[in-house]
Amino acid sequence: MDTLVFLVSKLAALLLRAETWEALLLTGALIALVRGRLRAARGLLFSALAGLLALGFLPPR
């Protein structure tokens, strides 16, 4: 049981980091580009850019 709690806490910490979400958005955009889904790729790239700008203007404490 202790191992499960440890793994869940580490996974939760990973998912709460902004860098993880940026990497997931950029990976999704790359996959969308490879598959030829330009509209989806554009949306994912726009979301990643907005996230980076938000982190630049409002850095976490």
XYZ file of C-alpha atoms in Angstrom:
61
model
C 0.000 0.000 0.000
C 2.870 2.382 0.782
C 4.305 1.850 -2.688
C 0.996 2.749 -4.330
C 0.713 5.964 -2.319
C 4.291 6.848 -3.251
C 3.683 6.259 -6.953
C 0.433 8.234 -6.969
C 2.081 11.163 -5.200
C 4.939 11.211 -7.712
C 2.530 11.014 -10.655
C 0.399 13.823 -9.232
C 3.482 16.000 -8.741
C 4.515 15.366 -12.337
C 1.074 16.265 -13.692
C 0.938 19.505 -11.708
C 4.084 20.903 -13.330
C 3.564 23.371 -16.162
C 6.508 21.970 -18.128
C 4.761 18.621 -18.400
C 1.709 20.207 -19.977
C 3.857 22.212 -22.400
C 5.666 19.051 -23.480
C 2.372 17.197 -23.925
C 0.917 20.035 -26.012
C 3.996 20.183 -28.247
C 4.026 16.398 -28.640
C 0.357 16.433 -29.572
C 0.986 19.181 -32.122
C 3.802 17.173 -33.675
C 1.619 14.086 -33.931
C -1.176 16.153 -35.464
C 1.237 17.604 -38.032
C 2.516 14.168 -38.999
C -1.060 12.956 -39.469
C -1.930 15.993 -41.577
C -4.399 17.521 -39.114
C -3.292 21.120 -39.504
C -6.222 22.671 -37.645
C -5.615 20.535 -34.553
C -1.868 21.205 -34.709
C -2.477 24.945 -34.955
C -4.757 24.832 -31.918
C -2.271 22.844 -29.850
C 0.599 25.128 -30.831
C -1.484 28.192 -29.978
C -2.288 26.687 -26.573
C 1.387 25.936 -25.935
C 2.362 29.472 -26.906
C -0.334 30.963 -24.685
C 0.885 28.817 -21.798
C 4.479 29.905 -22.281
C 3.470 33.560 -22.452
C 1.367 33.190 -19.321
C 4.271 31.574 -17.479
C 6.534 34.383 -18.669
C 4.269 37.144 -17.444
C 2.934 35.388 -14.348
C 5.699 33.088 -13.072
C 4.754 30.579 -10.377
C 5.806 31.387 -6.817
